[in-house]
PDB file of C-alpha atoms in Angstrom:
ATOM      1  CA  ASP D  97     164.797 424.967  24.443  1.00  0.00           C
ATOM      2  CA  VAL D  98     163.481 421.438  24.909  1.00  0.00           C
ATOM      3  CA  LYS D  99     164.303 419.807  28.168  1.00  0.00           C
ATOM      4  CA  VAL D 100     164.422 416.539  30.043  1.00  0.00           C
ATOM      5  CA  THR D 101     165.308 417.119  33.664  1.00  0.00           C
ATOM      6  CA  GLN D 102     166.477 414.510  36.121  1.00  0.00           C
ATOM      7  CA  SER D 103     166.111 415.462  39.752  1.00  0.00           C
ATOM      8  CA  SER D 104     169.651 414.600  40.874  1.00  0.00           C
ATOM      9  CA  ARG D 105     173.044 414.452  39.167  1.00  0.00           C
ATOM     10  CA  TYR D 106     174.665 412.444  41.960  1.00  0.00           C
ATOM     11  CA  LEU D 107     173.067 410.267  44.605  1.00  0.00           C
ATOM     12  CA  VAL D 108     174.514 408.070  47.347  1.00  0.00           C
ATOM     13  CA  LYS D 109     172.192 405.591  49.043  1.00  0.00           C
ATOM     14  CA  ARG D 110     172.563 402.726  51.465  1.00  0.00           C
ATOM     15  CA  THR D 111     171.845 399.084  50.700  1.00  0.00           C
ATOM     16  CA  GLY D 112     168.198 398.278  51.334  1.00  0.00           C
ATOM     17  CA  GLU D 113     166.936 401.843  50.949  1.00  0.00           C
ATOM     18  CA  LYS D 114     164.024 402.659  48.669  1.00  0.00           C
ATOM     19  CA  VAL D 115     165.269 405.052  46.003  1.00  0.00           C
ATOM     20  CA  PHE D 116     163.286 407.338  43.735  1.00  0.00           C
ATOM     21  CA  LEU D 117     164.739 408.799  40.554  1.00  0.00           C
ATOM     22  CA  GLU D 118     162.564 411.480  39.007  1.00  0.00           C
ATOM     23  CA  CYS D 119     162.417 412.646  35.411  1.00  0.00           C
ATOM     24  CA  VAL D 120     160.369 415.491  33.939  1.00  0.00           C
ATOM     25  CA  GLN D 121     160.033 416.520  30.288  1.00  0.00           C
ATOM     26  CA  ASP D 122     158.480 419.695  28.916  1.00  0.00           C
ATOM     27  CA  MET D 123     157.903 418.588  25.320  1.00  0.00           C
ATOM     28  CA  ASP D 124     154.515 416.887  25.737  1.00  0.00           C
ATOM     29  CA  HIS D 125     156.078 413.621  24.604  1.00  0.00           C
ATOM     30  CA  GLU D 126     154.100 410.396  24.833  1.00  0.00           C
ATOM     31  CA  ASN D 127     157.091 408.085  25.200  1.00  0.00           C
ATOM     32  CA  MET D 128     159.445 408.055  28.158  1.00  0.00           C
ATOM     33  CA  PHE D 129     162.332 405.723  28.907  1.00  0.00           C
ATOM     34  CA  TRP D 130     164.672 404.746  31.701  1.00  0.00           C
ATOM     35  CA  TYR D 131     168.077 403.359  30.754  1.00  0.00           C
ATOM     36  CA  ARG D 132     170.988 402.147  32.760  1.00  0.00           C
ATOM     37  CA  GLN D 133     174.497 402.797  31.441  1.00  0.00           C
ATOM     38  CA  ASP D 134     177.491 400.712  32.473  1.00  0.00           C
ATOM     39  CA  PRO D 135     180.986 400.626  30.929  1.00  0.00           C
ATOM     40  CA  GLY D 136     181.200 398.147  28.074  1.00  0.00           C
ATOM     41  CA  LEU D 137     177.472 397.408  28.170  1.00  0.00           C
ATOM     42  CA  GLY D 138     176.112 400.534  26.525  1.00  0.00           C
ATOM     43  CA  LEU D 139     172.581 401.660  27.388  1.00  0.00           C
ATOM     44  CA  ARG D 140     170.199 398.982  28.556  1.00  0.00           C
ATOM     45  CA  LEU D 141     166.478 399.664  28.700  1.00  0.00           C
ATOM     46  CA  ILE D 142     164.933 399.196  32.133  1.00  0.00           C
ATOM     47  CA  TYR D 143     161.366 400.367  31.533  1.00  0.00           C
ATOM     48  CA  PHE D 144     159.441 402.178  28.868  1.00  0.00           C
ATOM     49  CA  SER D 145     156.161 404.099  29.043  1.00  0.00           C
ATOM     50  CA  TYR D 146     154.113 405.077  25.989  1.00  0.00           C
ATOM     51  CA  ASP D 147     151.292 406.833  27.833  1.00  0.00           C
ATOM     52  CA  VAL D 148     150.126 407.866  31.272  1.00  0.00           C
ATOM     53  CA  LYS D 149     149.835 404.841  33.584  1.00  0.00           C
ATOM     54  CA  MET D 150     151.144 402.566  30.793  1.00  0.00           C
ATOM     55  CA  LYS D 151     154.473 400.803  31.111  1.00  0.00           C
ATOM     56  CA  GLU D 152     156.429 398.001  29.529  1.00  0.00           C
ATOM     57  CA  LYS D 153     159.393 396.090  30.830  1.00  0.00           C
ATOM     58  CA  GLY D 154     162.650 396.577  29.036  1.00  0.00           C
ATOM     59  CA  ASP D 155     165.624 394.265  28.992  1.00  0.00           C
ATOM     60  CA  ILE D 156     166.603 394.518  32.673  1.00  0.00           C
ATOM     61  CA  PRO D 157     163.508 395.324  34.820  1.00  0.00           C
ATOM     62  CA  GLU D 158     164.411 393.133  37.797  1.00  0.00           C
ATOM     63  CA  GLY D 159     164.780 395.155  40.992  1.00  0.00           C
ATOM     64  CA  TYR D 160     163.088 398.215  39.492  1.00  0.00           C
ATOM     65  CA  SER D 161     159.595 399.591  39.134  1.00  0.00           C
ATOM     66  CA  VAL D 162     158.233 402.742  37.519  1.00  0.00           C
ATOM     67  CA  SER D 163     155.399 405.178  37.883  1.00  0.00           C
ATOM     68  CA  ARG D 164     153.820 407.515  35.357  1.00  0.00           C
ATOM     69  CA  GLU D 165     150.868 409.332  36.850  1.00  0.00           C
ATOM     70  CA  LYS D 166     151.280 412.440  34.693  1.00  0.00           C
ATOM     71  CA  LYS D 167     152.389 412.728  31.088  1.00  0.00           C
ATOM     72  CA  GLU D 168     155.426 414.852  31.877  1.00  0.00           C
ATOM     73  CA  ARG D 169     156.821 412.796  34.762  1.00  0.00           C
ATOM     74  CA  PHE D 170     158.339 409.314  34.806  1.00  0.00           C
ATOM     75  CA  SER D 171     159.763 407.935  38.028  1.00  0.00           C
ATOM     76  CA  LEU D 172     162.123 405.019  38.480  1.00  0.00           C
ATOM     77  CA  ILE D 173     161.948 403.221  41.823  1.00  0.00           C
ATOM     78  CA  LEU D 174     164.518 400.919  43.343  1.00  0.00           C
ATOM     79  CA  GLU D 175     162.468 399.015  45.892  1.00  0.00           C
ATOM     80  CA  SER D 176     165.485 397.869  47.915  1.00  0.00           C
ATOM     81  CA  ALA D 177     168.735 399.249  46.594  1.00  0.00           C
ATOM     82  CA  SER D 178     171.652 396.880  46.169  1.00  0.00           C
ATOM     83  CA  THR D 179     175.306 397.504  45.355  1.00  0.00           C
ATOM     84  CA  ASN D 180     174.894 395.996  41.878  1.00  0.00           C
ATOM     85  CA  GLN D 181     172.513 398.843  41.063  1.00  0.00           C
ATOM     86  CA  THR D 182     175.343 401.344  41.300  1.00  0.00           C
ATOM     87  CA  SER D 183     175.291 402.877  37.850  1.00  0.00           C
ATOM     88  CA  MET D 184     174.473 405.864  35.650  1.00  0.00           C
ATOM     89  CA  TYR D 185     170.742 406.199  35.021  1.00  0.00           C
ATOM     90  CA  LEU D 186     169.489 408.076  31.986  1.00  0.00           C
ATOM     91  CA  CYS D 187     165.949 409.234  31.318  1.00  0.00           C
ATOM     92  CA  ALA D 188     164.730 410.055  27.819  1.00  0.00           C
ATOM     93  CA  SER D 189     161.540 411.053  26.030  1.00  0.00           C
ATOM     94  CA  SER D 190     160.306 410.974  22.455  1.00  0.00           C
ATOM     95  CA  SER D 191     157.145 411.631  20.497  1.00  0.00           C
ATOM     96  CA  ILE D 192     155.156 408.842  18.843  1.00  0.00           C
ATOM     97  CA  GLY D 193     156.631 407.391  15.657  1.00  0.00           C
ATOM     98  CA  ARG D 194     155.186 403.871  15.415  1.00  0.00           C
ATOM     99  CA  GLY D 195     156.941 403.177  12.171  1.00  0.00           C
ATOM    100  CA  ARG D 196     155.529 406.207  10.386  1.00  0.00           C
ATOM    101  CA  THR D 197     158.356 408.554  11.195  1.00  0.00           C
ATOM    102  CA  ASN D 198     161.640 408.425  13.045  1.00  0.00           C
ATOM    103  CA  THR D 199     161.443 410.500  16.167  1.00  0.00           C
ATOM    104  CA  GLU D 200     164.608 410.999  18.118  1.00  0.00           C
ATOM    105  CA  ALA D 201     164.929 410.764  21.874  1.00  0.00           C
ATOM    106  CA  PHE D 202     165.890 413.646  24.120  1.00  0.00           C
ATOM    107  CA  PHE D 203     167.954 412.782  27.151  1.00  0.00           C
ATOM    108  CA  GLY D 204     168.412 414.112  30.636  1.00  0.00           C
ATOM    109  CA  GLN D 205     171.858 414.736  32.083  1.00  0.00           C
ATOM    110  CA  GLY D 206     171.868 411.458  33.949  1.00  0.00           C
ATOM    111  CA  THR D 207     171.927 410.472  37.604  1.00  0.00           C
ATOM    112  CA  ARG D 208     175.017 408.738  38.893  1.00  0.00           C
ATOM    113  CA  LEU D 209     173.782 406.499  41.695  1.00  0.00           C
ATOM    114  CA  THR D 210     176.138 404.891  44.173  1.00  0.00           C
ATOM    115  CA  VAL D 211     174.774 402.269  46.555  1.00  0.00           C
ATOM    116  CA  VAL D 212     177.003 401.616  49.557  1.00  0.00           C
TER     117      VAL D 212
ATOM    118  CA  ALA Y 122     163.674 392.384  17.367  1.00  0.00           C
ATOM    119  CA  GLN Y 123     165.847 394.972  15.744  1.00  0.00           C
ATOM    120  CA  SER Y 124     169.413 395.477  16.929  1.00  0.00           C
ATOM    121  CA  VAL Y 125     172.602 397.345  16.127  1.00  0.00           C
ATOM    122  CA  THR Y 126     176.217 396.261  16.444  1.00  0.00           C
ATOM    123  CA  GLN Y 127     179.083 398.680  16.826  1.00  0.00           C
ATOM    124  CA  LEU Y 128     182.518 397.377  15.909  1.00  0.00           C
ATOM    125  CA  GLY Y 129     185.246 398.531  18.240  1.00  0.00           C
ATOM    126  CA  SER Y 130     184.639 399.723  21.781  1.00  0.00           C
ATOM    127  CA  HIS Y 131     187.580 402.132  21.487  1.00  0.00           C
ATOM    128  CA  VAL Y 132     188.890 403.941  18.423  1.00  0.00           C
ATOM    129  CA  SER Y 133     191.913 406.251  18.381  1.00  0.00           C
ATOM    130  CA  VAL Y 134     192.672 408.689  15.583  1.00  0.00           C
ATOM    131  CA  SER Y 135     195.135 411.526  15.232  1.00  0.00           C
ATOM    132  CA  GLU Y 136     193.892 415.095  15.170  1.00  0.00           C
ATOM    133  CA  GLY Y 137     193.132 415.983  11.545  1.00  0.00           C
ATOM    134  CA  ALA Y 138     192.706 412.355  10.464  1.00  0.00           C
ATOM    135  CA  LEU Y 139     189.573 410.669   9.171  1.00  0.00           C
ATOM    136  CA  VAL Y 140     187.110 409.387  11.754  1.00  0.00           C
ATOM    137  CA  LEU Y 141     185.231 406.178  10.930  1.00  0.00           C
ATOM    138  CA  LEU Y 142     182.920 404.556  13.475  1.00  0.00           C
ATOM    139  CA  ARG Y 143     181.141 401.414  12.353  1.00  0.00           C
ATOM    140  CA  CYS Y 144     177.532 400.389  12.901  1.00  0.00           C
ATOM    141  CA  ASN Y 145     175.611 397.476  11.419  1.00  0.00           C
ATOM    142  CA  TYR Y 146     171.923 396.906  11.925  1.00  0.00           C
ATOM    143  CA  SER Y 147     169.663 393.896  11.726  1.00  0.00           C
ATOM    144  CA  SER Y 148     166.233 394.655  10.423  1.00  0.00           C
ATOM    145  CA  SER Y 149     163.796 393.045   8.051  1.00  0.00           C
ATOM    146  CA  VAL Y 150     161.986 396.330   7.491  1.00  0.00           C
ATOM    147  CA  PRO Y 151     163.348 399.797   6.750  1.00  0.00           C
ATOM    148  CA  PRO Y 152     165.032 400.852   9.973  1.00  0.00           C
ATOM    149  CA  TYR Y 153     164.997 404.163  11.737  1.00  0.00           C
ATOM    150  CA  LEU Y 154     168.660 404.720  12.581  1.00  0.00           C
ATOM    151  CA  PHE Y 155     170.414 407.303  14.704  1.00  0.00           C
ATOM    152  CA  TRP Y 156     173.826 408.319  15.960  1.00  0.00           C
ATOM    153  CA  TYR Y 157     174.067 409.926  19.383  1.00  0.00           C
ATOM    154  CA  VAL Y 158     177.096 411.442  21.103  1.00  0.00           C
ATOM    155  CA  GLN Y 159     177.838 411.574  24.816  1.00  0.00           C
ATOM    156  CA  TYR Y 160     180.437 413.949  26.213  1.00  0.00           C
ATOM    157  CA  PRO Y 161     181.894 413.216  29.662  1.00  0.00           C
ATOM    158  CA  ASN Y 162     179.357 413.463  32.472  1.00  0.00           C
ATOM    159  CA  GLN Y 163     176.570 414.429  30.088  1.00  0.00           C
ATOM    160  CA  GLY Y 164     173.443 412.856  28.691  1.00  0.00           C
ATOM    161  CA  LEU Y 165     173.215 411.809  25.050  1.00  0.00           C
ATOM    162  CA  GLN Y 166     172.505 414.243  22.248  1.00  0.00           C
ATOM    163  CA  LEU Y 167     171.465 413.538  18.700  1.00  0.00           C
ATOM    164  CA  LEU Y 168     174.229 413.701  16.105  1.00  0.00           C
ATOM    165  CA  LEU Y 169     172.149 412.707  13.083  1.00  0.00           C
ATOM    166  CA  LYS Y 170     169.297 410.481  11.959  1.00  0.00           C
ATOM    167  CA  TYR Y 171     168.431 408.527   8.846  1.00  0.00           C
ATOM    168  CA  THR Y 172     165.222 409.792   7.252  1.00  0.00           C
ATOM    169  CA  SER Y 173     165.055 407.636   4.081  1.00  0.00           C
ATOM    170  CA  ALA Y 174     165.012 410.848   2.015  1.00  0.00           C
ATOM    171  CA  ALA Y 175     168.730 410.487   1.336  1.00  0.00           C
ATOM    172  CA  THR Y 176     171.277 407.757   1.962  1.00  0.00           C
ATOM    173  CA  LEU Y 177     173.962 410.264   2.992  1.00  0.00           C
ATOM    174  CA  VAL Y 178     172.939 412.068   6.134  1.00  0.00           C
ATOM    175  CA  LYS Y 179     174.697 415.153   7.449  1.00  0.00           C
ATOM    176  CA  GLY Y 180     174.739 415.891  11.143  1.00  0.00           C
ATOM    177  CA  ILE Y 181     176.162 418.384  13.565  1.00  0.00           C
ATOM    178  CA  ASN Y 182     179.861 419.158  14.058  1.00  0.00           C
ATOM    179  CA  GLY Y 183     180.835 417.981  10.557  1.00  0.00           C
ATOM    180  CA  PHE Y 184     179.759 414.362  11.007  1.00  0.00           C
ATOM    181  CA  GLU Y 185     177.896 412.388   8.392  1.00  0.00           C
ATOM    182  CA  ALA Y 186     176.673 408.832   7.954  1.00  0.00           C
ATOM    183  CA  GLU Y 187     175.832 406.760   4.912  1.00  0.00           C
ATOM    184  CA  PHE Y 188     172.984 404.251   4.877  1.00  0.00           C
ATOM    185  CA  LYS Y 189     173.931 401.176   2.835  1.00  0.00           C
ATOM    186  CA  LYS Y 190     171.102 398.694   2.605  1.00  0.00           C
ATOM    187  CA  SER Y 191     173.183 396.070   0.799  1.00  0.00           C
ATOM    188  CA  GLU Y 192     175.673 396.051   3.679  1.00  0.00           C
ATOM    189  CA  THR Y 193     173.102 396.752   6.450  1.00  0.00           C
ATOM    190  CA  SER Y 194     175.443 399.479   7.646  1.00  0.00           C
ATOM    191  CA  PHE Y 195     175.198 403.048   8.873  1.00  0.00           C
ATOM    192  CA  HIS Y 196     178.810 404.051   9.502  1.00  0.00           C
ATOM    193  CA  LEU Y 197     179.660 407.470  10.939  1.00  0.00           C
ATOM    194  CA  THR Y 198     182.456 409.533   9.423  1.00  0.00           C
ATOM    195  CA  LYS Y 199     184.162 412.885   9.761  1.00  0.00           C
ATOM    196  CA  PRO Y 200     186.893 413.985   7.349  1.00  0.00           C
ATOM    197  CA  SER Y 201     189.122 415.665   9.916  1.00  0.00           C
ATOM    198  CA  ALA Y 202     189.085 414.884  13.635  1.00  0.00           C
ATOM    199  CA  HIS Y 203     189.232 417.628  16.211  1.00  0.00           C
ATOM    200  CA  MET Y 204     190.205 417.309  19.860  1.00  0.00           C
ATOM    201  CA  SER Y 205     186.669 418.291  20.840  1.00  0.00           C
ATOM    202  CA  ASP Y 206     185.336 415.160  19.112  1.00  0.00           C
ATOM    203  CA  ALA Y 207     186.615 412.980  21.949  1.00  0.00           C
ATOM    204  CA  ALA Y 208     183.451 411.390  23.328  1.00  0.00           C
ATOM    205  CA  GLU Y 209     181.428 408.207  23.282  1.00  0.00           C
ATOM    206  CA  TYR Y 210     179.279 407.536  20.230  1.00  0.00           C
ATOM    207  CA  PHE Y 211     176.194 405.353  20.129  1.00  0.00           C
ATOM    208  CA  CYS Y 212     174.393 403.919  17.147  1.00  0.00           C
ATOM    209  CA  ALA Y 213     170.683 403.271  17.761  1.00  0.00           C
ATOM    210  CA  VAL Y 214     167.607 401.900  16.027  1.00  0.00           C
ATOM    211  CA  THR Y 215     163.942 402.498  16.821  1.00  0.00           C
ATOM    212  CA  GLN Y 216     161.568 399.573  16.770  1.00  0.00           C
ATOM    213  CA  ASN Y 217     158.727 400.399  14.411  1.00  0.00           C
ATOM    214  CA  ARG Y 218     155.981 398.662  16.345  1.00  0.00           C
ATOM    215  CA  ASP Y 219     156.468 400.355  19.711  1.00  0.00           C
ATOM    216  CA  ASP Y 220     159.084 403.152  19.457  1.00  0.00           C
ATOM    217  CA  LYS Y 221     161.546 401.397  21.767  1.00  0.00           C
ATOM    218  CA  ILE Y 222     165.056 402.652  21.086  1.00  0.00           C
ATOM    219  CA  ILE Y 223     167.759 400.002  21.034  1.00  0.00           C
ATOM    220  CA  PHE Y 224     171.350 401.133  21.432  1.00  0.00           C
ATOM    221  CA  GLY Y 225     174.656 399.626  20.456  1.00  0.00           C
ATOM    222  CA  LYS Y 226     177.304 399.196  23.125  1.00  0.00           C
ATOM    223  CA  GLY Y 227     179.040 402.413  22.153  1.00  0.00           C
ATOM    224  CA  THR Y 228     182.424 403.393  20.748  1.00  0.00           C
ATOM    225  CA  ARG Y 229     184.721 405.679  22.690  1.00  0.00           C
ATOM    226  CA  LEU Y 230     186.629 407.961  20.339  1.00  0.00           C
ATOM    227  CA  HIS Y 231     190.078 409.111  21.442  1.00  0.00           C
ATOM    228  CA  ILE Y 232     191.838 411.931  19.586  1.00  0.00           C
ATOM    229  CA  LEU Y 233     195.617 411.874  19.612  1.00  0.00           C
ATOM    230  CA  PRO Y 234     197.494 415.192  19.383  1.00  0.00           C
TER     231      PRO Y 234
END
């Protein structure tokens, strides 16, 4: 059974802390994504990686960074957590399509982060 | 950039009634379209995807969607709603050039007994 695993389901952090959200996939996928989900706003792309050490900013990268040192792992980093980063964070992975085929994304269970 | 628009952030239907969730896309090239479902406190899972092999696509749990190029739509339907269908549904499109997946804002489906 294919899997995307996020390290925590629930996380509570203090303002100003450095926060790491980890995501691991076992499908040998090239693409990995971090989304943020807020009520009424749907899923907004934070960062996207299409290969090891490669990354692209999504729609809302401010306040976040990412790391992809190995193909299976994609980490989201909140350099200095703030209360407006309280949200549900979803990691996903997919294989390469590049317009030749439609490859769906597989999602983790999500991490609900609360910054106090 | 490609995008999708979902009409209606909340839709309520009676159990046994037809479910219709609307999605329109903007794309100048053939789009790769998807519907995902999210149950409470879960990640998203694929409901169905458009493959260009057929305009009517069947998915899991009795859902289907019809691709209509003339209307730039990919609406999701189910003939008879079940209580277990209560969830949030997302329409999505993949950008051809870089595989980025762009989601609509979602439609929460409520099933009335």
